[in-house]
Short mmCIF file of C-alpha atoms and ligand atoms in Angstrom, two decimals:
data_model
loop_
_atom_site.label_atom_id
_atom_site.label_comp_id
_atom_site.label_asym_id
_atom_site.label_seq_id
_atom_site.Cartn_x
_atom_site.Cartn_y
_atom_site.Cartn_z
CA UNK B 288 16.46 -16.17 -15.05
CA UNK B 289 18.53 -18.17 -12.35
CA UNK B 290 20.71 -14.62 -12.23
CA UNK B 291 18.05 -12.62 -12.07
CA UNK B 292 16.76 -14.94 -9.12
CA UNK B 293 20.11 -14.63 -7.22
CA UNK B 294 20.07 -10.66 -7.48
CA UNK B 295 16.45 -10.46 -6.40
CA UNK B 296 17.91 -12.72 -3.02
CA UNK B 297 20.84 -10.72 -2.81
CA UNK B 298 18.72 -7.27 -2.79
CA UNK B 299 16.63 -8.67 -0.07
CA UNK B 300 19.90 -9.70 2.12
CA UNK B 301 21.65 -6.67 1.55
CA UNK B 302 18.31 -4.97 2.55
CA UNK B 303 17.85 -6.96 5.24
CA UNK B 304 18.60 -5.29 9.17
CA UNK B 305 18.13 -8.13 10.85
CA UNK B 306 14.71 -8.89 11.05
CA UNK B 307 13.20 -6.43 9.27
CA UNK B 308 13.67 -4.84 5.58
CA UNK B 309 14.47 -1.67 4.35
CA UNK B 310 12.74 -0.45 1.36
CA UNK B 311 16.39 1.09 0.18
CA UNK B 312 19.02 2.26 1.33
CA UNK B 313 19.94 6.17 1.76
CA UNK B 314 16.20 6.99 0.24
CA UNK B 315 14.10 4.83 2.64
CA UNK B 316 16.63 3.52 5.35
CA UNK B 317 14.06 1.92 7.82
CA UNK B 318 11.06 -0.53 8.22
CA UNK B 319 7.87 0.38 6.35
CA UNK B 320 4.56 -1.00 6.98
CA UNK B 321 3.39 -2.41 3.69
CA UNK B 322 6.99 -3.14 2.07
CA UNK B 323 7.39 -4.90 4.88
CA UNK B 324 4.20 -6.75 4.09
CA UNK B 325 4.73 -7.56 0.38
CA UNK B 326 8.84 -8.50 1.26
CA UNK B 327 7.66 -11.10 3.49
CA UNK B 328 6.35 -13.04 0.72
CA UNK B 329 9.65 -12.55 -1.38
CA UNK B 330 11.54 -14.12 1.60
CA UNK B 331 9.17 -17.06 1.52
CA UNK B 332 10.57 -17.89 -1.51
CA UNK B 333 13.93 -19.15 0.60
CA UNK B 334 13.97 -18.62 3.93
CA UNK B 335 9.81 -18.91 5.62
CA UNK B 336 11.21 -18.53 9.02
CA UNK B 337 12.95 -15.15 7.54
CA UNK B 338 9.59 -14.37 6.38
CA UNK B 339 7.60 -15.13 9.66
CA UNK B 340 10.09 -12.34 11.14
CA UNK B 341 9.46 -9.90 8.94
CA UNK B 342 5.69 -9.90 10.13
CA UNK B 343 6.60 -10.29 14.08
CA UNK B 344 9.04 -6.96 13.85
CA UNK B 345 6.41 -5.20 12.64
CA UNK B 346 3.75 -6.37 14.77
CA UNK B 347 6.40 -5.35 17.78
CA UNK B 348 5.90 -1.74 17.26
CA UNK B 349 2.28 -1.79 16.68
CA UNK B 350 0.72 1.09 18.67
CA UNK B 351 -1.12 0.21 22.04
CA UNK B 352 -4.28 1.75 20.68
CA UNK B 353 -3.88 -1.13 17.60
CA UNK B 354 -2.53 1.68 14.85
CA UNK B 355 0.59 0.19 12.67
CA UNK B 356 2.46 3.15 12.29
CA UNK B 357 3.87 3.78 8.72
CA UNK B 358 7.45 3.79 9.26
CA UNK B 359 9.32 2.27 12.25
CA UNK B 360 12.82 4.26 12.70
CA UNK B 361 14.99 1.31 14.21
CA UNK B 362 18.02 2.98 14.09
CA UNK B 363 19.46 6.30 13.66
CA UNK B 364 20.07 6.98 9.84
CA UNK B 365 20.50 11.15 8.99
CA UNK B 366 19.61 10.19 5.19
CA UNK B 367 16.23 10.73 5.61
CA UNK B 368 13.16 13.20 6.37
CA UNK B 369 10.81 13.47 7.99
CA UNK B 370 12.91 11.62 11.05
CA UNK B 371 11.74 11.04 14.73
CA UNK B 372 12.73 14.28 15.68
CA UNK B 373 10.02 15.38 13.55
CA UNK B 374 7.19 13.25 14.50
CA UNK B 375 7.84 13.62 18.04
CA UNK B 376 6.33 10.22 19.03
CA UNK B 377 7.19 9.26 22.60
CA UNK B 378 8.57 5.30 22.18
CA UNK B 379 11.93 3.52 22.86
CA UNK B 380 12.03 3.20 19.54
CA UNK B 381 10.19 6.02 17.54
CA UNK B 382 7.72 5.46 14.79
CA UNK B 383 5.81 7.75 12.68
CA UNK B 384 2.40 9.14 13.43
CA UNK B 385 0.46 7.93 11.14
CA UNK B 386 -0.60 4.59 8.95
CA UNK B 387 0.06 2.67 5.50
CA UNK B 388 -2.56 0.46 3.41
CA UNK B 389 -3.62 -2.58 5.93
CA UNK B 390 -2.22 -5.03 3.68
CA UNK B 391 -0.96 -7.03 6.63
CA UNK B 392 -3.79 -10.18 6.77
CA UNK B 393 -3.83 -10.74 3.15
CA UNK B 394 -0.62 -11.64 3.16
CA UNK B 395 -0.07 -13.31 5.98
CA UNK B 396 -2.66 -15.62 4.25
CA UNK B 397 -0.64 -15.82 1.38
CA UNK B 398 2.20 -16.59 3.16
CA UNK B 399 0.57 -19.58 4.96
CA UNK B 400 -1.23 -20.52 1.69
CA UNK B 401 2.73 -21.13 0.05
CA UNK B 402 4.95 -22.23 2.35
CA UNK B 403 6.20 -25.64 3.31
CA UNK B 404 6.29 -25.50 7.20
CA UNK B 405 2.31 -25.36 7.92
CA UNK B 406 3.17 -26.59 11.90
CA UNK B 407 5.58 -22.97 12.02
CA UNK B 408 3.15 -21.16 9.99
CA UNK B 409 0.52 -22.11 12.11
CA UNK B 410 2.19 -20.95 15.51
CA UNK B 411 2.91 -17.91 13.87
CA UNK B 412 -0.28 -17.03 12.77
CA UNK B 413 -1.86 -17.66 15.97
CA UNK B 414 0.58 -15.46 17.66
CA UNK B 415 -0.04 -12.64 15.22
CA UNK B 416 -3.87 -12.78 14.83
CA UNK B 417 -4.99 -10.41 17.76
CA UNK B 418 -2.28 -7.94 16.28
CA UNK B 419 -4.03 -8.52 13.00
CA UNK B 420 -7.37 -8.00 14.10
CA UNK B 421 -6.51 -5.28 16.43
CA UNK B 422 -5.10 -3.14 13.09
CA UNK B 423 -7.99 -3.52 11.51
CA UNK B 424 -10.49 -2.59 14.31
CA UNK B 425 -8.35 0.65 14.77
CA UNK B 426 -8.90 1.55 11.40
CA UNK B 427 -12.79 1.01 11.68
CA UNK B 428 -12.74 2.10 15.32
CA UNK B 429 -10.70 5.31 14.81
CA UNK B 430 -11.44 6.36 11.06
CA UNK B 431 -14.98 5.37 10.52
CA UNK B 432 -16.30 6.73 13.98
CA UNK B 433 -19.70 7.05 12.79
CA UNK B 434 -19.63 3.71 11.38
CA UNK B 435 -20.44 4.38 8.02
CA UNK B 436 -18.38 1.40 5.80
CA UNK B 437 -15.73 3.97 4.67
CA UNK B 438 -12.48 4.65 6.86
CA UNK B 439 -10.62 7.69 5.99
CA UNK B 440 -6.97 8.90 5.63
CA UNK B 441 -5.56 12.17 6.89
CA UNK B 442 -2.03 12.24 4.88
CA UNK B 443 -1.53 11.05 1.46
CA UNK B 444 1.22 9.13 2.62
CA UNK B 445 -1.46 6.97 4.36
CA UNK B 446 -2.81 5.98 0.95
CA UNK B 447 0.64 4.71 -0.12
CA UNK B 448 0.24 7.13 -3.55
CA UNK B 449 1.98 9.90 -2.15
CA UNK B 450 1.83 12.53 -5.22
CA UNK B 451 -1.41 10.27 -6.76
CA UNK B 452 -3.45 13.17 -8.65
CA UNK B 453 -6.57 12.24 -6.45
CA UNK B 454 -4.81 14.35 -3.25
CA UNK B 455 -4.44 17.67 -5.64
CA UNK B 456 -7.55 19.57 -5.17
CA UNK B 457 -7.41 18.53 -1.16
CA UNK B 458 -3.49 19.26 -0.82
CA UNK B 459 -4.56 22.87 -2.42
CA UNK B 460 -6.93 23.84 0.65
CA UNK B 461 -3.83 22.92 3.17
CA UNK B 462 -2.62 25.85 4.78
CA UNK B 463 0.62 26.39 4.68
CA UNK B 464 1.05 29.78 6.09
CA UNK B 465 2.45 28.46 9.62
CA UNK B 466 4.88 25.69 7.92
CA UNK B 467 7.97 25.76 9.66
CA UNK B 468 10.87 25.72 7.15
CA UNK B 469 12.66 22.21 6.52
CA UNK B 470 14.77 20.60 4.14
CA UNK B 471 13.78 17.35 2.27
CA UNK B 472 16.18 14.86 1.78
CA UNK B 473 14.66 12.74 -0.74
CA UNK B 474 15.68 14.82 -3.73
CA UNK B 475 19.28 13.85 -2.85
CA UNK B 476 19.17 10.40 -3.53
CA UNK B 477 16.56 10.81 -7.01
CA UNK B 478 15.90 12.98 -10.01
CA UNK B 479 13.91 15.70 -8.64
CA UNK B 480 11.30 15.20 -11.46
CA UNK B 481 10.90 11.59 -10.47
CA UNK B 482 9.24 13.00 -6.82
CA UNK B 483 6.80 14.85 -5.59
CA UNK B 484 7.11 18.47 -6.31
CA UNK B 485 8.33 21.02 -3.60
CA UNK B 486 4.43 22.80 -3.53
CA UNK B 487 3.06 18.81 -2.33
CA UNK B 488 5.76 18.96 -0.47
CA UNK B 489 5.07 21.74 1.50
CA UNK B 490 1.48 20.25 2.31
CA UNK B 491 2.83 17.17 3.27
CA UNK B 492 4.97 18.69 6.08
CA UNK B 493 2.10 21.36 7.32
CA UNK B 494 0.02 18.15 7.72
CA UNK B 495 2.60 16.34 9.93
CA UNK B 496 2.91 19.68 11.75
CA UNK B 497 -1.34 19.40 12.64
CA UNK B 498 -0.83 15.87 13.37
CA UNK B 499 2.03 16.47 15.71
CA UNK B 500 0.95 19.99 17.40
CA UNK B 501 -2.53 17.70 18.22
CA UNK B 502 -0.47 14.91 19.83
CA UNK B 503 -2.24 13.10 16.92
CA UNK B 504 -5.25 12.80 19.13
CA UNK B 505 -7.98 11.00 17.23
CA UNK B 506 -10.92 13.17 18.23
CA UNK B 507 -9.08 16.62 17.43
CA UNK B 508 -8.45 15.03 14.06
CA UNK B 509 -11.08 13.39 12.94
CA UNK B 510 -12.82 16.60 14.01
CA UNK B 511 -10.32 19.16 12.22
CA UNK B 512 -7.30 17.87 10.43
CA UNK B 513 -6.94 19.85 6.74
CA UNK B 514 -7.42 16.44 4.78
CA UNK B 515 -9.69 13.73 5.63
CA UNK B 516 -10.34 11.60 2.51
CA UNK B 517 -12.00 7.77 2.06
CA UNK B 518 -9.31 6.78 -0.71
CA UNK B 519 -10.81 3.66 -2.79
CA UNK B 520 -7.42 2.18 -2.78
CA UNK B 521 -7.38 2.12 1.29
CA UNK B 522 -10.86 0.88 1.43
CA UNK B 523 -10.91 -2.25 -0.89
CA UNK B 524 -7.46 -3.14 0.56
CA UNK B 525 -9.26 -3.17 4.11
CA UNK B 526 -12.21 -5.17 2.83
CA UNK B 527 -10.16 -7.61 1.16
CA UNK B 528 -7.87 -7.82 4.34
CA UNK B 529 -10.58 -8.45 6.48
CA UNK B 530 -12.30 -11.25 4.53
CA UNK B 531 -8.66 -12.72 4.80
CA UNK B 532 -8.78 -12.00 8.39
CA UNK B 533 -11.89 -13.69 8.43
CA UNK B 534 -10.50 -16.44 6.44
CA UNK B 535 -8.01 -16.73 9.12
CA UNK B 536 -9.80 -16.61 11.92
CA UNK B 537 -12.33 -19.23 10.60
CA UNK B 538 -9.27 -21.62 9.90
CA UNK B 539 -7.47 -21.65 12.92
CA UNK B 540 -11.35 -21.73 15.03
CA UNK B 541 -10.05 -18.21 16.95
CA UNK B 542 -11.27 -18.18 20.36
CA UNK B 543 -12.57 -14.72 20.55
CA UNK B 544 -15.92 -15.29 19.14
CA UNK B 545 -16.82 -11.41 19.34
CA UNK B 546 -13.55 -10.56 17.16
CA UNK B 547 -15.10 -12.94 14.85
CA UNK B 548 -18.69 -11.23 14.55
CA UNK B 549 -16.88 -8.14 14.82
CA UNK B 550 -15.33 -8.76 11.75
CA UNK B 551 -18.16 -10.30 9.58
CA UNK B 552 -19.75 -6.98 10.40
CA UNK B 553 -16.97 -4.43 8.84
CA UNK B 554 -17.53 -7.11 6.29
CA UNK B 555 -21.11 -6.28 5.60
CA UNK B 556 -21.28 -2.68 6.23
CA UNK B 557 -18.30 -2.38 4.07
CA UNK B 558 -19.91 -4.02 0.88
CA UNK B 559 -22.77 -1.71 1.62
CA UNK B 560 -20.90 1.29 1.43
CA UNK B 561 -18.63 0.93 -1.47
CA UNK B 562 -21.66 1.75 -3.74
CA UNK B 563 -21.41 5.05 -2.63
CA UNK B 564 -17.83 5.10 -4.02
CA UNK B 565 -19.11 4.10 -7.73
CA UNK B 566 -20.36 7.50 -10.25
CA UNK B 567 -22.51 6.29 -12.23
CA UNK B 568 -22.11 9.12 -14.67
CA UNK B 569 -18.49 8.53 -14.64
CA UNK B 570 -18.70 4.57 -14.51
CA UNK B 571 -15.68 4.46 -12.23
CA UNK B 572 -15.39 4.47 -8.07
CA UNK B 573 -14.26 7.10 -7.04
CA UNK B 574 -12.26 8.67 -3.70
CA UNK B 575 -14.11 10.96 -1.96
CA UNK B 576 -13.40 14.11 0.19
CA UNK B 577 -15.04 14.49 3.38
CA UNK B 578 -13.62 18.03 3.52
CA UNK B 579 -16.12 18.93 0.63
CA UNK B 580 -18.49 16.32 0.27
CA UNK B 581 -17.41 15.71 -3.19
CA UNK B 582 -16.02 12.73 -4.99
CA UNK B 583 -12.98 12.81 -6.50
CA UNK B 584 -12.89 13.09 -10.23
CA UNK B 585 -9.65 10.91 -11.05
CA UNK B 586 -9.22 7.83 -12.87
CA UNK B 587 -5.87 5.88 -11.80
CA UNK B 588 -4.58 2.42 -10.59
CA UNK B 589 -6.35 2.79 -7.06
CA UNK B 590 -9.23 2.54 -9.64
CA UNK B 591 -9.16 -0.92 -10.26
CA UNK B 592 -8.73 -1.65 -6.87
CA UNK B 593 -12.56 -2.92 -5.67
CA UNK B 594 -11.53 -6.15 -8.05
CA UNK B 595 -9.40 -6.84 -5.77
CA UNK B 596 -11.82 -6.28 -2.69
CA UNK B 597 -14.12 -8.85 -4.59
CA UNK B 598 -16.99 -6.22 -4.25
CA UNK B 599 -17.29 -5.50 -8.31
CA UNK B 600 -20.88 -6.77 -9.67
CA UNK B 601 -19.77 -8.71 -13.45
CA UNK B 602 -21.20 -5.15 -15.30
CA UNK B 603 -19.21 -2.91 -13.49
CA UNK B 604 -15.72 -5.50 -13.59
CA UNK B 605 -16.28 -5.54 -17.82
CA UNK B 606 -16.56 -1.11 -17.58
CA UNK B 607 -13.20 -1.59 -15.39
CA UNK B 608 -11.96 -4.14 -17.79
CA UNK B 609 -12.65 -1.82 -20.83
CA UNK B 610 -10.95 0.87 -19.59
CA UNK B 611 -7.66 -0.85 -18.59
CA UNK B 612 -7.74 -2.39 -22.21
CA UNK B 613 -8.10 1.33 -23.62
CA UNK B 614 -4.83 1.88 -21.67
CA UNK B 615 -2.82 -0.98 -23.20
CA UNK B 616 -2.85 1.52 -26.85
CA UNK B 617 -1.13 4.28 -24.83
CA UNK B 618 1.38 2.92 -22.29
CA UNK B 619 3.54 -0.47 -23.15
CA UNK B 620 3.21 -1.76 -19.48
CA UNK B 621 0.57 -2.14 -17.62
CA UNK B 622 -0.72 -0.47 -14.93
CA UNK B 623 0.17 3.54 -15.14
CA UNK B 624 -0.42 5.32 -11.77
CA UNK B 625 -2.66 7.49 -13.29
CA UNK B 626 -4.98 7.43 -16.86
CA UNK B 627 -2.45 8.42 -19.44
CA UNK B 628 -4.55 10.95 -20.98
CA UNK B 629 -5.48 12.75 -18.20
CA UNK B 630 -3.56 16.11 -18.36
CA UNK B 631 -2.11 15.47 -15.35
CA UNK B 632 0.04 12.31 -16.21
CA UNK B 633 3.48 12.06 -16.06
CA UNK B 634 5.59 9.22 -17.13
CA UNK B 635 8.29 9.37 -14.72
CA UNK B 636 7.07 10.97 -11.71
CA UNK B 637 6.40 9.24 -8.76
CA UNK B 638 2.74 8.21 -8.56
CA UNK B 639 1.29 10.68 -11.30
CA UNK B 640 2.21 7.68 -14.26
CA UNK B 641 4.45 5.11 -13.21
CA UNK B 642 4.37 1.30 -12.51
CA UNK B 643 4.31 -0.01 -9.32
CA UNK B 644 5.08 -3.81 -9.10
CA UNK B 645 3.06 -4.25 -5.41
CA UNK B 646 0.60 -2.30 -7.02
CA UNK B 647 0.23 -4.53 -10.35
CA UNK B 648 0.14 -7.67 -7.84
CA UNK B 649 -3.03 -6.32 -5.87
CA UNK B 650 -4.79 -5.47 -9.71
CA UNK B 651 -3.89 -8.91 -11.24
CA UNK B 652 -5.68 -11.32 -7.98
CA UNK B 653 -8.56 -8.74 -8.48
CA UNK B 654 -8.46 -9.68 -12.50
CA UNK B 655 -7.45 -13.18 -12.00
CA UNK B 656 -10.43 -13.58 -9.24
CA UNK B 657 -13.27 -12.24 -11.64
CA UNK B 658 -12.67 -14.19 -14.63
CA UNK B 659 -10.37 -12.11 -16.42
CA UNK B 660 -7.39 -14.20 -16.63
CA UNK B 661 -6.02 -12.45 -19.56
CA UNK B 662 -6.11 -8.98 -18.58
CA UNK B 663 -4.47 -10.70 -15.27
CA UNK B 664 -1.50 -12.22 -17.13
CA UNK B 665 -0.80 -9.16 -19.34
CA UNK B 666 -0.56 -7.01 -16.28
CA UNK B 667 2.01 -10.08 -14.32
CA UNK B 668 4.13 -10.44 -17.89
CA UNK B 669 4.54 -6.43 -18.17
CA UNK B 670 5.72 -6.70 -14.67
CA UNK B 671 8.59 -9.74 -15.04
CA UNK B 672 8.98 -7.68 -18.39
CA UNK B 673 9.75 -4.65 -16.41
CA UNK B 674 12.37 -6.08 -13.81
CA UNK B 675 14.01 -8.29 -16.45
CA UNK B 676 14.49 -5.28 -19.16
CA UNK B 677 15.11 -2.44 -15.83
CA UNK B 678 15.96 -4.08 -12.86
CA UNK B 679 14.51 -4.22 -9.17
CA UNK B 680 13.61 -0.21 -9.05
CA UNK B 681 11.11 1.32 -7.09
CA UNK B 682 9.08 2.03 -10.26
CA UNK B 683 9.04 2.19 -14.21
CA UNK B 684 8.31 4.19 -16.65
CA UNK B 685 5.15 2.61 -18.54
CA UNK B 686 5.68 4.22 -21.97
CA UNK B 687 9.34 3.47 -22.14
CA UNK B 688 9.96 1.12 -19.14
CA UNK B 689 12.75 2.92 -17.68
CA UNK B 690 13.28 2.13 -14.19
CA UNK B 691 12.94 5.13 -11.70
CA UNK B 692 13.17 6.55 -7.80
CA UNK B 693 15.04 3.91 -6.00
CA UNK B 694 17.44 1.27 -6.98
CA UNK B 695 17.85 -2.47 -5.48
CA UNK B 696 14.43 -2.19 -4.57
CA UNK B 697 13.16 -4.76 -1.58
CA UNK B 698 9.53 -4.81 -2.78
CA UNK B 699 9.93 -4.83 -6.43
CA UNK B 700 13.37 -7.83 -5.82
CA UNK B 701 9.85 -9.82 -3.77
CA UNK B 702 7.48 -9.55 -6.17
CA UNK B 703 9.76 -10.93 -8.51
CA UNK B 704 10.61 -13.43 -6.47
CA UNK B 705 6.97 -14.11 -5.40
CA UNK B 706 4.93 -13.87 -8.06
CA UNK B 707 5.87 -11.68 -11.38
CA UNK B 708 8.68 -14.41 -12.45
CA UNK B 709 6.51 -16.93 -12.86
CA UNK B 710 4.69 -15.36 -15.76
CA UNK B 711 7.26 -14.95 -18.18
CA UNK B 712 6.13 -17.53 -21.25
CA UNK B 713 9.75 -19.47 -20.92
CA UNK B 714 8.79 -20.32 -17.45
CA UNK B 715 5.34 -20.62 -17.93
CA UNK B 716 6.22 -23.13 -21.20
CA UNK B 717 8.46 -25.26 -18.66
CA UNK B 718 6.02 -25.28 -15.93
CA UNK B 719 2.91 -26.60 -18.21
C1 DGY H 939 8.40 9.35 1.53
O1 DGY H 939 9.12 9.79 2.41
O2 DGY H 939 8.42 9.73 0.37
C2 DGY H 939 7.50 8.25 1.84
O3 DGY H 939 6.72 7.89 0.75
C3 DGY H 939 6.63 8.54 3.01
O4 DGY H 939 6.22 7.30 3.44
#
């Protein structure tokens, strides 16, 4: 354990670019949005101040309209594409042009709810709240125009499940007939059958080419981008990052009292609308395509998501329940990206099978906060299982465990650190 400790610090230092995290190096060589969330917390574990950081670097490069773009390019690394040159956004220091699941507030509550230094955490928080609140009133502001309860994305990388099965049918209707050619760089540093495939590919680029030929004005898009979606997974994340917001706000008596009713509104209107996400055919929630005005028919980890929102009545948490324990006699860790026996699952690629640790995290508070402690604790012990038997990879195979994608991972090395550790029975034996 102690060794596996020390590696998890070590993969965060040798991550670390002073101030921020890298996911990886050579595969993801800059700051990303919600790794940079999630390694926050694994810094906590031995350096808060570290931590702190990690949330103020971000924050830095927050857009002046309130958007937190998805990937920050500090410096200039040639290992990786889509690059600056590509996005074509006009900063000192270019980001991308789009977003990544608001994760930010929830864990800057967590982060304040474990460390030592409340007087530091304190200042910080204060100093980061109106950046806080000003993410999350871009995403109701500039995605739910209408003000319906549901903010959409217009990239699958938005949703954080880049190649996630619920994005095929939409990624199908993306032209592609005006793509300029480009090489990807991603397949240099993994197994091409661990990524998405070249044809998703393809889509993803003609996308960033809309986004970028419409200066990635909100009007134009929200009016006529190729893919506008309201993906469960981003939805409950924002819900449950605005009750933390809330949370927040309420604990540290925020001055701007509009902010605060502001909030409590998404709040509301956001419970409201998440019954429209649940079939009740089905018995699932679904994503669903504004393009169409169909739901999406796929079952995956996003899935399980409203637990975590806190906005699952007791019926529809046991259906959700049920099904993950049907998935414990097919996979041997807990939680595949997608139902493994849909058609479409594959063990080892990307986010059509695999385990995510960040994403297992999210699933077990959702478990752990509606009374289903044991379905929470399998899903935390086939995590520590996964990094003590693989390693700190970017994800695992859930039939055999194999670790895939990246190596020396700064997300997986922080939930580790953080949280999955902690559920192994020798330390759990020790700490009873
Ligand atoms: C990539 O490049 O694969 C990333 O997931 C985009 O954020």
């Amino acid at each position: 354990m102690a060794d596996i400790d020390e590696q998890a610090r070590q993969t965060l230092l040798d991550n670390d670019r002073g101030g921020y995290t890298i996911p990886t190096s050579g595969l993801y060589p800059f700051q990303w949005n919600w790794d940079s969330c999630f390694c926050a917390l694994g810094w906590a574990t031995f350096d808060e101040k570290r931590a702190w950081a990690e949330f103020e670097s971000l924050y830095l490069h927050q857009w002046l309209d309130g958007m937190v773009p998805h990937i920050i390019f500090h410096e200039h690394v040639p290992t990786y594409f889509p690059g600056p040159e590509i996005w074509q956004v006009p900063l000192n220091i270019p980001t991308s042009g789009i977003t990544q699941p608001p994760v930010a507030a929830s864990k800057v509550r967590e982060l304040y709810e474990t460390v030592k230094d409340k007087e530091y955490a304190e200042k910080k928080i204060r100093q980061l709240l109106p950046k806080l609140y000003s993410f999350n009133h871009w995403f109701h502001l500039q995605r739910d125009p209408n003000n319906e309860g549901l903010v959409s994305i217009y990239h699958p990388w938005e949703s954080g499940r880049d190649n996630s099965a619920d994005w095929d049918a939409a990624l199908n209707r993306v032209p592609v007939e005006d793509l300029v050619p480009y090489q990807r760089r991603d397949t240099n540093h993994v197994d091409a059958d661990q990524r998405p495939t070249t044809l998703e590919y393809d889509r993803y680029m003609a996308i960033v080419q809309f986004l970028r030929g419409n200066l990635y004005d909100h009007h134009t898009l929200h009016e006529r981008v190729p893919f506008r979606i309201a993906d469960v997974g981003i939805n409950a994340i924002l819900l449950r990052a605005n009750l933390d917001l809330l949370w927040l706000m309420e604990k540290f008596d925020y001055e701007d009292d509009q902010a605060v009713r502001e909030t409590r509104g998404w709040i509301s209107l956001q419970e409201e609308a998440f019954d429209k996400l649940w079939d009740e055919e089905d018995q699932a929630y679904y994503s669903y395509d504004y393009i169409t005005g169909e739901p999406i028919r796929a079952i995956g980890s996003a899935t399980f998501l409203p637990l975590y929102a806190g906005v699952v009545a007791p019926k529809r948490a046991e259906i959700l329940v049920r099904r993950i324990e049907e998935w414990t006699d097919e996979v041997n860790y807990l939680m595949p990206s997608l139902n493994p026996v849909d058609s479409r699952f594959e063990a080892k690629r990307y986010w059509r099978g695999p385990v995510w640790a960040v994403v297992n995290s999210l699933i077990f508070k959702g478990l752990e906060e509606t009374g289903h402690g044991h379905l929470a604790d399998r899903v935390a012990l086939d995590t520590a299982s996964l990094i003590k038997k693989s390693g700190f990879w970017e994800y695992f195979d859930p039939v055999t465990g194999d670790g895939l994608g990246g190596d020396c991972f700064s997300w997986t090395a922080s939930m580790w650190l953080a949280w999955a550790r902690h559920y192994l029975p020798d330390l759990k034996k020790k700490q009873a």
